[in-house]
């Protein structure tokens, strides 16, 4: 059956998707709080914003932000098993199960790129104070981000292979981690304009990129395809090396080949160094209307090494699993037995070989552009409305969002708001509560409500966010 083909051949690539949507994914800002005036970390979204009071964050608890976004998720990969309980003891299975119809299996996937991006921002220490004619901030932050981008054609070929050519495209996986020291200053230029900037020193911990480029499955003859593509991994991290081993081909007489089977990290240290800037401005049109804009994380990290790995062969021939039994009691050849015949070619295509140190590289860190407008209700000035456009520019993981907010200050020491957004992945509701009596500040909020969870506490849609923090203020 053609619906059974390529299931094992693509399990290595599909594992990436399932790992991404089922892992504990950890942007570094709470957009729902952009218009919350007494939120002390507004300057992380626009360096022109200033606080009314000085503050020092509680070490490691001042500002914690965990965000994950995606246009496919756990429920698009893991589905109820139609063979349960009669022919299988497992309640759940993957979308590639032959008894799940193609239309059901692919229905939740985007016909473009299927992406998941995530960010973790942890403020180790932060402080803000008025001096030198303006407001100043000092921060030490830890930032981690990851991204996965998988084309729709990859899932289609894995699930619904037919007598067609498939231009699968590029597969991209990325992760990076660094620590930043940020020094900010904002000041009032006149009664309408306020400007701000931050200078950031970036200390690179690690960066990894895996890309399979120009993947294609070309029909060579009936039920035979040539699958091609170039795979390359680039890892920059102090003391990082690949471990290789000699392995035997299964086909008799072919000898041995080398493959990466592990990695080694010899010691720890600074993997790279870079710099970035934040720029922002706020313009008060009148008592009711205010507009603002900011450019965040415009910068780079120069890494001291670039450990490269490439696939041994850029193509292999696949003829499909025809007349293959799914279970033992149906007669014929088992799926696992026949899949072994393709093992050698698949190993050359999917396995990577150490290509040595490329001598370093320079990468961007992902830039964000914010544009916003705010309206204060004239008849009741405790209520404000805002519109925010945010665009994160990070190559294959770029996304954009439009968010509408309503903000309310019922008491002098408490404020917050609710928001609604439409972004490159989904629609979402957000909220924030900011409590700031004299001497103390606590906030908690979400840009996306968690929604339904699996029994393993994994968000089914891959969209989730939570932010919270505590500070001392005066």
Tab-separated table of C-alpha atoms in Angstrom:
chain	number	residue	atom	x	y	z
A	1	UNK	CA	0.000	0.000	0.000
A	2	UNK	CA	1.352	3.417	-0.945
A	3	UNK	CA	0.005	4.935	2.268
A	4	UNK	CA	2.502	2.755	4.140
A	5	UNK	CA	5.590	3.908	2.201
A	6	UNK	CA	8.497	5.907	3.616
A	7	UNK	CA	7.243	5.637	7.175
A	8	UNK	CA	10.476	4.285	8.598
A	9	UNK	CA	12.688	6.095	6.111
A	10	UNK	CA	11.482	9.447	7.364
A	11	UNK	CA	11.288	8.600	11.051
A	12	UNK	CA	14.588	10.391	11.683
A	13	UNK	CA	13.321	13.665	10.217
A	14	UNK	CA	9.838	13.324	11.674
A	15	UNK	CA	11.405	12.784	15.094
A	16	UNK	CA	12.607	16.373	14.931
A	17	UNK	CA	9.043	17.607	14.601
A	18	UNK	CA	7.748	15.425	17.403
A	19	UNK	CA	10.624	16.383	19.686
A	20	UNK	CA	9.960	20.060	19.060
A	21	UNK	CA	6.257	19.904	19.865
A	22	UNK	CA	6.570	17.575	22.829
A	23	UNK	CA	9.654	19.071	24.491
A	24	UNK	CA	9.561	21.438	27.434
A	25	UNK	CA	9.927	24.531	25.324
A	26	UNK	CA	11.125	27.479	27.068
A	27	UNK	CA	9.538	36.260	23.341
A	28	UNK	CA	11.537	37.588	25.941
A	29	UNK	CA	9.067	40.432	26.403
A	30	UNK	CA	5.463	40.580	27.593
A	31	UNK	CA	3.692	42.451	24.805
A	32	UNK	CA	0.422	42.517	26.757
A	33	UNK	CA	2.147	44.912	29.190
A	34	UNK	CA	3.454	47.365	26.565
A	35	UNK	CA	0.838	49.980	27.577
A	36	UNK	CA	0.913	49.235	31.333
A	37	UNK	CA	2.645	52.387	32.552
A	38	UNK	CA	3.852	51.146	35.938
A	39	UNK	CA	5.186	47.860	34.567
A	40	UNK	CA	8.862	48.286	35.414
A	41	UNK	CA	10.204	46.291	32.460
A	42	UNK	CA	8.540	48.350	29.725
A	43	UNK	CA	12.032	49.516	28.788
A	44	UNK	CA	12.736	45.970	27.480
A	45	UNK	CA	10.165	46.664	24.735
A	46	UNK	CA	11.100	50.291	24.121
A	47	UNK	CA	14.232	51.839	25.702
A	48	UNK	CA	12.573	55.269	25.663
A	49	UNK	CA	10.122	54.220	28.382
A	50	UNK	CA	11.014	55.388	31.888
A	51	UNK	CA	9.671	54.395	35.297
A	52	UNK	CA	8.366	56.819	37.888
A	53	UNK	CA	10.379	55.075	40.602
A	54	UNK	CA	13.813	53.534	40.993
A	55	UNK	CA	13.927	49.766	41.310
A	56	UNK	CA	16.176	46.732	41.795
A	57	UNK	CA	14.927	43.335	40.700
A	58	UNK	CA	14.998	40.278	42.940
A	59	UNK	CA	18.025	38.276	41.678
A	60	UNK	CA	16.950	35.636	39.125
A	61	UNK	CA	13.264	36.344	39.932
A	62	UNK	CA	12.900	39.863	38.610
A	63	UNK	CA	11.665	39.057	35.113
A	64	UNK	CA	11.070	35.504	33.894
A	65	UNK	CA	9.514	35.111	30.461
A	66	UNK	CA	8.888	31.805	28.705
A	67	UNK	CA	7.192	31.805	25.305
A	68	UNK	CA	6.506	29.249	22.591
A	69	UNK	CA	4.666	29.906	19.327
A	70	UNK	CA	3.861	27.721	16.353
A	71	UNK	CA	1.412	26.965	13.577
A	72	UNK	CA	1.470	23.226	14.265
A	73	UNK	CA	1.725	21.282	17.456
A	74	UNK	CA	1.444	18.116	19.463
A	75	UNK	CA	-2.122	17.353	18.342
A	76	UNK	CA	-1.093	17.582	14.675
A	77	UNK	CA	1.603	14.924	15.113
A	78	UNK	CA	0.240	12.671	17.879
A	79	UNK	CA	-3.286	11.361	17.270
A	80	UNK	CA	-5.692	8.760	18.695
A	81	UNK	CA	-4.742	5.303	17.462
A	82	UNK	CA	-7.538	3.817	15.290
A	83	UNK	CA	-6.078	0.342	15.938
A	84	UNK	CA	-6.661	0.644	19.694
A	85	UNK	CA	-7.656	-1.587	21.453
A	86	UNK	CA	-8.298	-4.394	18.965
A	87	UNK	CA	-4.894	-4.474	17.242
A	88	UNK	CA	-2.701	-2.258	19.393
A	89	UNK	CA	-2.225	-1.579	23.087
A	90	UNK	CA	-1.225	2.030	22.432
A	91	UNK	CA	-3.933	4.676	22.691
A	92	UNK	CA	-1.975	7.266	20.703
A	93	UNK	CA	0.025	7.065	17.488
A	94	UNK	CA	1.682	9.381	14.968
A	95	UNK	CA	-0.019	10.952	11.967
A	96	UNK	CA	1.845	8.437	9.764
A	97	UNK	CA	-0.260	5.516	10.998
A	98	UNK	CA	-1.625	3.871	7.804
A	99	UNK	CA	-5.116	3.628	9.289
A	100	UNK	CA	-5.410	7.402	9.735
A	101	UNK	CA	-6.817	8.927	6.505
A	102	UNK	CA	-4.556	11.350	4.653
A	103	UNK	CA	-7.087	14.167	4.934
A	104	UNK	CA	-7.217	13.753	8.730
A	105	UNK	CA	-3.456	13.364	9.124
A	106	UNK	CA	-2.546	16.510	7.180
A	107	UNK	CA	-5.530	18.681	8.022
A	108	UNK	CA	-3.879	20.601	10.867
A	109	UNK	CA	-0.657	21.399	8.986
A	110	UNK	CA	0.104	24.607	7.161
A	111	UNK	CA	0.540	24.271	3.399
A	112	UNK	CA	3.574	26.549	3.715
A	113	UNK	CA	6.246	26.096	6.365
A	114	UNK	CA	5.280	24.501	9.659
A	115	UNK	CA	7.162	26.362	12.358
A	116	UNK	CA	7.683	26.413	16.087
A	117	UNK	CA	9.736	29.138	17.756
A	118	UNK	CA	10.467	29.645	21.415
A	119	UNK	CA	12.271	32.057	23.702
A	120	UNK	CA	13.332	32.062	27.313
A	121	UNK	CA	14.309	35.324	28.953
A	122	UNK	CA	15.667	35.331	32.506
A	123	UNK	CA	16.745	38.556	34.182
A	124	UNK	CA	19.587	37.682	36.520
A	125	UNK	CA	19.740	41.225	37.884
A	126	UNK	CA	18.242	44.533	36.802
A	127	UNK	CA	18.009	48.034	38.150
A	128	UNK	CA	16.674	51.417	37.121
A	129	UNK	CA	17.298	54.895	38.518
A	130	UNK	CA	16.925	58.572	37.659
A	131	UNK	CA	20.220	60.421	37.087
A	132	UNK	CA	22.202	62.416	34.495
A	133	UNK	CA	19.125	64.160	33.164
A	134	UNK	CA	17.152	61.005	32.427
A	135	UNK	CA	16.305	57.457	33.440
A	136	UNK	CA	18.972	54.740	33.405
A	137	UNK	CA	18.830	50.960	33.418
A	138	UNK	CA	21.427	48.253	34.022
A	139	UNK	CA	20.585	44.624	33.249
A	140	UNK	CA	22.196	41.203	33.167
A	141	UNK	CA	19.969	38.842	31.199
A	142	UNK	CA	20.172	35.261	30.046
A	143	UNK	CA	18.472	34.608	26.709
A	144	UNK	CA	17.787	31.360	24.898
A	145	UNK	CA	15.831	30.802	21.708
A	146	UNK	CA	15.091	27.944	19.345
A	147	UNK	CA	13.268	27.433	16.067
A	148	UNK	CA	12.079	24.591	13.856
A	149	UNK	CA	10.797	25.074	10.301
A	150	UNK	CA	9.488	22.073	8.332
A	151	UNK	CA	7.857	22.345	4.884
A	152	UNK	CA	4.385	20.896	4.293
A	153	UNK	CA	5.724	18.778	1.434
A	154	UNK	CA	7.861	16.824	3.900
A	155	UNK	CA	4.775	15.653	5.776
A	156	UNK	CA	2.892	15.059	2.525
A	157	UNK	CA	5.648	12.886	1.097
A	158	UNK	CA	5.949	10.932	4.337
A	159	UNK	CA	2.211	10.309	4.574
A	160	UNK	CA	0.820	10.366	1.070
A	161	UNK	CA	3.567	9.312	-1.304
A	162	UNK	CA	2.315	8.874	-4.859
A	163	UNK	CA	3.525	8.874	-8.445
A	164	UNK	CA	4.623	12.499	-8.292
A	165	UNK	CA	7.700	14.648	-7.966
A	166	UNK	CA	8.007	16.410	-4.602
A	167	UNK	CA	9.908	19.669	-4.204
A	168	UNK	CA	10.184	19.432	-0.433
A	169	UNK	CA	12.348	22.510	0.127
A	170	UNK	CA	14.437	23.374	3.183
A	171	UNK	CA	14.380	22.010	6.713
A	172	UNK	CA	15.736	24.383	9.364
A	173	UNK	CA	16.496	23.843	13.061
A	174	UNK	CA	18.217	26.441	15.228
A	175	UNK	CA	19.060	27.121	18.874
A	176	UNK	CA	21.160	29.809	20.522
A	177	UNK	CA	21.979	30.958	24.041
A	178	UNK	CA	23.833	34.001	25.337
A	179	UNK	CA	24.132	36.348	28.294
A	180	UNK	CA	23.846	40.113	27.839
A	181	UNK	CA	24.940	43.131	29.843
A	182	UNK	CA	22.662	46.027	28.845
A	183	UNK	CA	23.160	49.707	29.718
A	184	UNK	CA	20.214	51.983	28.913
A	185	UNK	CA	19.442	55.691	29.061
A	186	UNK	CA	16.320	57.646	28.108
A	187	UNK	CA	15.548	61.334	28.406
A	188	UNK	CA	12.858	63.860	27.632
A	189	UNK	CA	13.854	65.912	24.583
A	190	UNK	CA	10.932	68.346	24.778
A	191	UNK	CA	7.370	68.319	26.079
A	192	UNK	CA	6.325	65.882	23.346
A	193	UNK	CA	9.321	63.680	22.467
A	194	UNK	CA	11.263	61.192	24.568
A	195	UNK	CA	14.150	59.105	23.182
A	196	UNK	CA	16.073	56.163	24.562
A	197	UNK	CA	18.826	53.710	23.692
A	198	UNK	CA	20.604	50.677	25.108
A	199	UNK	CA	24.055	49.337	24.464
A	200	UNK	CA	24.350	45.580	24.933
A	201	UNK	CA	27.438	43.448	25.350
A	202	UNK	CA	26.721	39.861	24.326
A	203	UNK	CA	28.536	36.826	25.716
A	204	UNK	CA	27.807	33.823	23.534
A	205	UNK	CA	27.233	30.464	25.218
A	206	UNK	CA	26.291	28.293	22.245
A	207	UNK	CA	24.644	28.307	18.843
A	208	UNK	CA	23.578	25.354	16.691
A	209	UNK	CA	22.096	25.307	13.189
A	210	UNK	CA	20.934	22.267	11.243
A	211	UNK	CA	19.759	22.694	7.685
A	212	UNK	CA	18.733	20.344	4.916
A	213	UNK	CA	18.640	22.344	1.703
A	214	UNK	CA	16.836	21.754	-1.583
A	215	UNK	CA	15.255	18.464	-0.587
A	216	UNK	CA	13.510	16.768	-3.497
A	217	UNK	CA	11.909	13.430	-4.276
A	218	UNK	CA	11.989	12.899	-8.038
A	219	UNK	CA	10.090	10.060	-9.651
A	220	UNK	CA	12.629	7.942	-11.550
A	221	UNK	CA	10.179	5.228	-12.613
A	222	UNK	CA	6.975	3.725	-11.334
A	223	UNK	CA	7.230	3.413	-7.540
A	224	UNK	CA	10.858	4.538	-7.477
A	225	UNK	CA	12.133	7.921	-6.288
A	226	UNK	CA	15.496	9.648	-6.033
A	227	UNK	CA	15.498	11.558	-2.747
A	228	UNK	CA	18.133	14.311	-2.681
A	229	UNK	CA	19.261	17.103	-0.407
A	230	UNK	CA	22.300	18.617	1.281
A	231	UNK	CA	22.487	18.440	5.070
A	232	UNK	CA	24.844	20.520	7.197
A	233	UNK	CA	25.165	21.128	10.923
A	234	UNK	CA	27.052	24.097	12.380
A	235	UNK	CA	27.709	24.217	16.120
A	236	UNK	CA	29.567	27.017	17.873
A	237	UNK	CA	30.392	26.316	21.492
A	238	UNK	CA	33.546	26.411	23.581
A	239	UNK	CA	35.115	22.932	23.787
A	240	UNK	CA	32.527	21.289	21.520
A	241	UNK	CA	33.570	18.394	19.275
A	242	UNK	CA	31.790	15.600	17.451
A	243	UNK	CA	32.496	11.957	18.249
A	244	UNK	CA	32.713	9.559	15.320
A	245	UNK	CA	32.719	5.806	15.010
A	246	UNK	CA	33.312	3.283	12.241
A	247	UNK	CA	30.174	1.359	11.347
A	248	UNK	CA	29.568	-1.510	8.952
A	249	UNK	CA	27.279	-1.258	5.977
A	250	UNK	CA	24.547	-3.880	6.084
A	251	UNK	CA	25.116	-4.765	2.467
A	252	UNK	CA	27.829	-7.414	2.272
A	253	UNK	CA	31.104	-6.288	0.736
A	254	UNK	CA	30.559	-2.517	1.099
A	255	UNK	CA	32.944	-2.203	4.029
A	256	UNK	CA	32.699	0.554	6.633
A	257	UNK	CA	31.730	4.197	6.886
A	258	UNK	CA	32.196	6.909	9.517
A	259	UNK	CA	29.303	8.483	11.331
A	260	UNK	CA	28.763	10.922	14.197
A	261	UNK	CA	27.350	9.035	17.155
A	262	UNK	CA	27.926	11.454	20.020
A	263	UNK	CA	29.329	14.848	21.003
A	264	UNK	CA	31.857	15.930	23.604
A	265	UNK	CA	32.158	19.205	25.499
A	266	UNK	CA	35.610	19.644	27.004
A	267	UNK	CA	35.267	22.312	29.645
A	268	UNK	CA	33.167	25.477	29.479
A	269	UNK	CA	33.814	29.071	28.601
A	270	UNK	CA	32.948	31.971	26.355
A	271	UNK	CA	31.936	30.697	22.943
A	272	UNK	CA	31.597	34.098	21.313
A	273	UNK	CA	31.327	37.834	21.872
A	274	UNK	CA	29.169	40.489	20.258
A	275	UNK	CA	27.297	43.750	20.644
A	276	UNK	CA	23.793	45.026	20.002
A	277	UNK	CA	21.723	48.177	20.437
A	278	UNK	CA	18.123	49.008	21.246
A	279	UNK	CA	16.692	52.277	19.947
A	280	UNK	CA	13.310	53.795	20.792
A	281	UNK	CA	11.157	56.873	20.851
A	282	UNK	CA	7.840	58.031	22.320
A	283	UNK	CA	5.922	61.006	20.895
A	284	UNK	CA	2.954	62.545	22.705
A	285	UNK	CA	0.664	64.040	20.071
A	286	UNK	CA	-1.731	65.492	22.663
A	287	UNK	CA	-3.184	64.576	26.039
A	288	UNK	CA	-5.144	61.691	24.496
A	289	UNK	CA	-2.881	60.257	21.786
A	290	UNK	CA	0.676	58.880	22.001
A	291	UNK	CA	2.707	56.986	19.412
A	292	UNK	CA	5.947	55.046	19.904
A	293	UNK	CA	8.442	52.909	18.031
A	294	UNK	CA	11.462	50.789	18.879
A	295	UNK	CA	14.153	48.667	17.273
A	296	UNK	CA	15.471	45.912	19.555
A	297	UNK	CA	18.490	43.593	19.426
A	298	UNK	CA	20.155	45.052	16.353
A	299	UNK	CA	23.473	43.257	16.640
A	300	UNK	CA	25.628	40.186	16.208
A	301	UNK	CA	27.757	37.573	17.945
A	302	UNK	CA	31.144	36.548	16.572
A	303	UNK	CA	31.751	32.900	17.478
A	304	UNK	CA	35.265	31.547	17.953
A	305	UNK	CA	34.590	28.178	16.307
A	306	UNK	CA	32.249	26.532	13.822
A	307	UNK	CA	32.127	22.755	14.135
A	308	UNK	CA	30.698	21.528	10.852
A	309	UNK	CA	29.143	18.213	9.891
A	310	UNK	CA	27.727	17.175	6.513
A	311	UNK	CA	25.829	14.217	5.123
A	312	UNK	CA	27.985	11.585	3.414
A	313	UNK	CA	25.761	11.304	0.345
A	314	UNK	CA	23.333	13.872	-1.032
A	315	UNK	CA	20.893	11.350	-2.537
A	316	UNK	CA	19.450	7.881	-2.206
A	317	UNK	CA	17.050	5.710	-4.146
A	318	UNK	CA	13.768	4.624	-2.612
A	319	UNK	CA	11.392	2.062	-4.102
A	320	UNK	CA	8.670	1.964	-1.473
A	321	UNK	CA	7.334	-0.697	0.851
A	322	UNK	CA	4.912	-2.623	-1.324
A	323	UNK	CA	2.714	-5.479	-0.164
A	324	UNK	CA	4.009	-5.109	3.366
A	325	UNK	CA	2.059	-6.363	6.364
A	326	UNK	CA	1.628	-4.001	9.287
A	327	UNK	CA	1.160	-6.760	11.861
A	328	UNK	CA	2.541	-10.250	12.172
A	329	UNK	CA	-0.749	-12.077	11.748
A	330	UNK	CA	-1.629	-10.766	8.291
A	331	UNK	CA	0.947	-12.751	6.351
A	332	UNK	CA	3.592	-11.479	3.988
A	333	UNK	CA	6.771	-9.620	4.811
A	334	UNK	CA	6.888	-7.428	7.889
A	335	UNK	CA	7.414	-3.705	7.519
A	336	UNK	CA	10.487	-3.734	9.754
A	337	UNK	CA	12.146	-6.505	7.754
A	338	UNK	CA	11.800	-4.787	4.420
A	339	UNK	CA	12.870	-1.397	5.747
A	340	UNK	CA	16.320	-2.857	6.518
A	341	UNK	CA	17.004	-3.059	2.788
A	342	UNK	CA	17.126	0.733	2.605
A	343	UNK	CA	19.211	1.194	5.724
A	344	UNK	CA	22.576	1.695	4.005
A	345	UNK	CA	21.360	4.410	1.649
A	346	UNK	CA	19.410	6.131	4.384
A	347	UNK	CA	22.452	6.153	6.682
A	348	UNK	CA	24.526	7.882	4.026
A	349	UNK	CA	21.770	10.402	3.392
A	350	UNK	CA	20.617	11.154	6.944
A	351	UNK	CA	23.756	10.559	9.014
A	352	UNK	CA	26.345	13.306	9.343
A	353	UNK	CA	30.136	13.134	9.158
A	354	UNK	CA	32.528	15.447	11.003
A	355	UNK	CA	33.888	18.085	8.644
A	356	UNK	CA	36.152	19.823	11.160
A	357	UNK	CA	36.291	23.362	12.503
A	358	UNK	CA	35.255	25.977	9.960
A	359	UNK	CA	37.207	28.639	11.840
A	360	UNK	CA	34.448	30.711	13.414
A	361	UNK	CA	31.422	32.598	12.134
A	362	UNK	CA	29.309	35.675	12.815
A	363	UNK	CA	25.545	35.431	13.337
A	364	UNK	CA	22.686	37.789	14.098
A	365	UNK	CA	20.630	37.354	17.260
A	366	UNK	CA	17.156	38.201	15.931
A	367	UNK	CA	15.903	41.776	15.630
A	368	UNK	CA	12.465	43.031	16.756
A	369	UNK	CA	10.584	46.076	15.447
A	370	UNK	CA	7.734	47.574	17.515
A	371	UNK	CA	5.272	50.220	16.314
A	372	UNK	CA	2.515	51.381	18.644
A	373	UNK	CA	-0.291	53.856	19.214
A	374	UNK	CA	-2.076	54.612	22.498
A	375	UNK	CA	-5.377	56.382	23.238
A	376	UNK	CA	-6.457	57.593	26.693
A	377	UNK	CA	-10.201	57.819	27.232
A	378	UNK	CA	-10.918	61.556	27.836
A	379	UNK	CA	-13.968	61.008	30.037
A	380	UNK	CA	-12.268	58.384	32.249
A	381	UNK	CA	-8.508	58.592	32.110
A	382	UNK	CA	-7.931	55.388	34.068
A	383	UNK	CA	-8.763	53.475	30.879
A	384	UNK	CA	-6.411	53.347	27.904
A	385	UNK	CA	-6.481	51.507	24.596
A	386	UNK	CA	-3.450	50.526	22.562
A	387	UNK	CA	-2.425	48.930	19.271
A	388	UNK	CA	0.984	47.290	18.906
A	389	UNK	CA	2.658	45.817	15.838
A	390	UNK	CA	5.663	43.568	16.535
A	391	UNK	CA	7.898	41.896	13.975
A	392	UNK	CA	10.687	39.495	14.902
A	393	UNK	CA	13.241	39.153	12.096
A	394	UNK	CA	15.180	35.889	12.403
A	395	UNK	CA	15.509	34.256	8.993
A	396	UNK	CA	13.336	31.160	8.604
A	397	UNK	CA	11.842	31.851	12.055
A	398	UNK	CA	10.579	35.388	11.344
A	399	UNK	CA	7.120	36.239	12.656
A	400	UNK	CA	4.857	39.263	12.989
A	401	UNK	CA	2.008	40.137	15.347
A	402	UNK	CA	-0.733	42.749	15.720
A	403	UNK	CA	-2.114	43.217	19.247
A	404	UNK	CA	-4.997	45.345	20.600
A	405	UNK	CA	-4.992	46.142	24.317
A	406	UNK	CA	-7.355	47.621	26.883
A	407	UNK	CA	-5.668	48.805	30.078
A	408	UNK	CA	-7.240	49.813	33.382
A	409	UNK	CA	-5.851	51.473	36.524
A	410	UNK	CA	-8.532	51.034	39.211
A	411	UNK	CA	-6.188	52.038	42.055
A	412	UNK	CA	-2.898	53.899	42.251
A	413	UNK	CA	-1.026	50.720	43.260
A	414	UNK	CA	-2.555	48.243	40.807
A	415	UNK	CA	-3.059	48.224	37.054
A	416	UNK	CA	-3.253	45.757	34.194
A	417	UNK	CA	-5.077	44.895	31.055
A	418	UNK	CA	-6.311	42.394	28.524
A	419	UNK	CA	-5.284	42.016	24.885
A	420	UNK	CA	-6.152	40.222	21.672
A	421	UNK	CA	-3.608	39.411	18.972
A	422	UNK	CA	-3.329	37.927	15.498
A	423	UNK	CA	0.134	36.709	14.546
A	424	UNK	CA	1.929	34.519	12.018
A	425	UNK	CA	0.928	31.401	13.955
A	426	UNK	CA	-2.463	31.847	15.591
A	427	UNK	CA	-4.869	34.195	17.355
A	428	UNK	CA	-4.564	34.620	21.099
A	429	UNK	CA	-5.800	36.378	24.212
A	430	UNK	CA	-3.423	37.925	26.711
A	431	UNK	CA	-3.544	39.620	30.100
A	432	UNK	CA	-1.344	41.254	32.722
A	433	UNK	CA	-1.731	42.224	36.388
A	434	UNK	CA	0.793	44.639	37.882
A	435	UNK	CA	0.786	45.178	41.661
A	436	UNK	CA	3.066	47.943	42.915
A	437	UNK	CA	2.433	49.254	46.438
A	438	UNK	CA	5.131	51.382	48.020
A	439	UNK	CA	8.465	49.558	48.079
A	440	UNK	CA	7.449	46.479	46.081
A	441	UNK	CA	6.406	45.388	42.605
A	442	UNK	CA	4.985	42.082	41.384
A	443	UNK	CA	3.620	41.305	37.937
A	444	UNK	CA	2.264	38.244	36.169
A	445	UNK	CA	0.837	37.888	32.686
A	446	UNK	CA	0.478	35.901	29.490
A	447	UNK	CA	0.532	36.828	25.835
A	448	UNK	CA	-1.208	33.538	25.051
A	449	UNK	CA	-3.496	31.498	27.299
A	450	UNK	CA	-2.257	27.950	27.772
A	451	UNK	CA	-5.409	26.261	26.482
A	452	UNK	CA	-5.744	22.489	26.393
A	453	UNK	CA	-2.880	20.324	27.580
A	454	UNK	CA	-1.930	16.709	26.986
A	455	UNK	CA	-1.665	14.331	29.931
A	456	UNK	CA	2.097	15.037	29.828
A	457	UNK	CA	1.275	18.756	30.399
A	458	UNK	CA	2.273	19.674	26.822
A	459	UNK	CA	0.237	22.468	25.138
A	460	UNK	CA	-1.669	20.827	22.282
A	461	UNK	CA	-1.347	23.859	19.993
A	462	UNK	CA	2.357	24.637	20.759
A	463	UNK	CA	1.342	28.189	21.728
A	464	UNK	CA	1.980	29.125	25.335
A	465	UNK	CA	3.435	31.967	27.372
A	466	UNK	CA	3.916	33.013	30.970
A	467	UNK	CA	5.818	35.952	32.451
A	468	UNK	CA	6.268	37.032	36.051
A	469	UNK	CA	8.680	38.883	38.273
A	470	UNK	CA	9.332	40.749	41.518
A	471	UNK	CA	11.272	43.910	42.342
A	472	UNK	CA	12.016	46.311	45.150
A	473	UNK	CA	11.181	49.945	44.311
A	474	UNK	CA	11.485	53.380	45.878
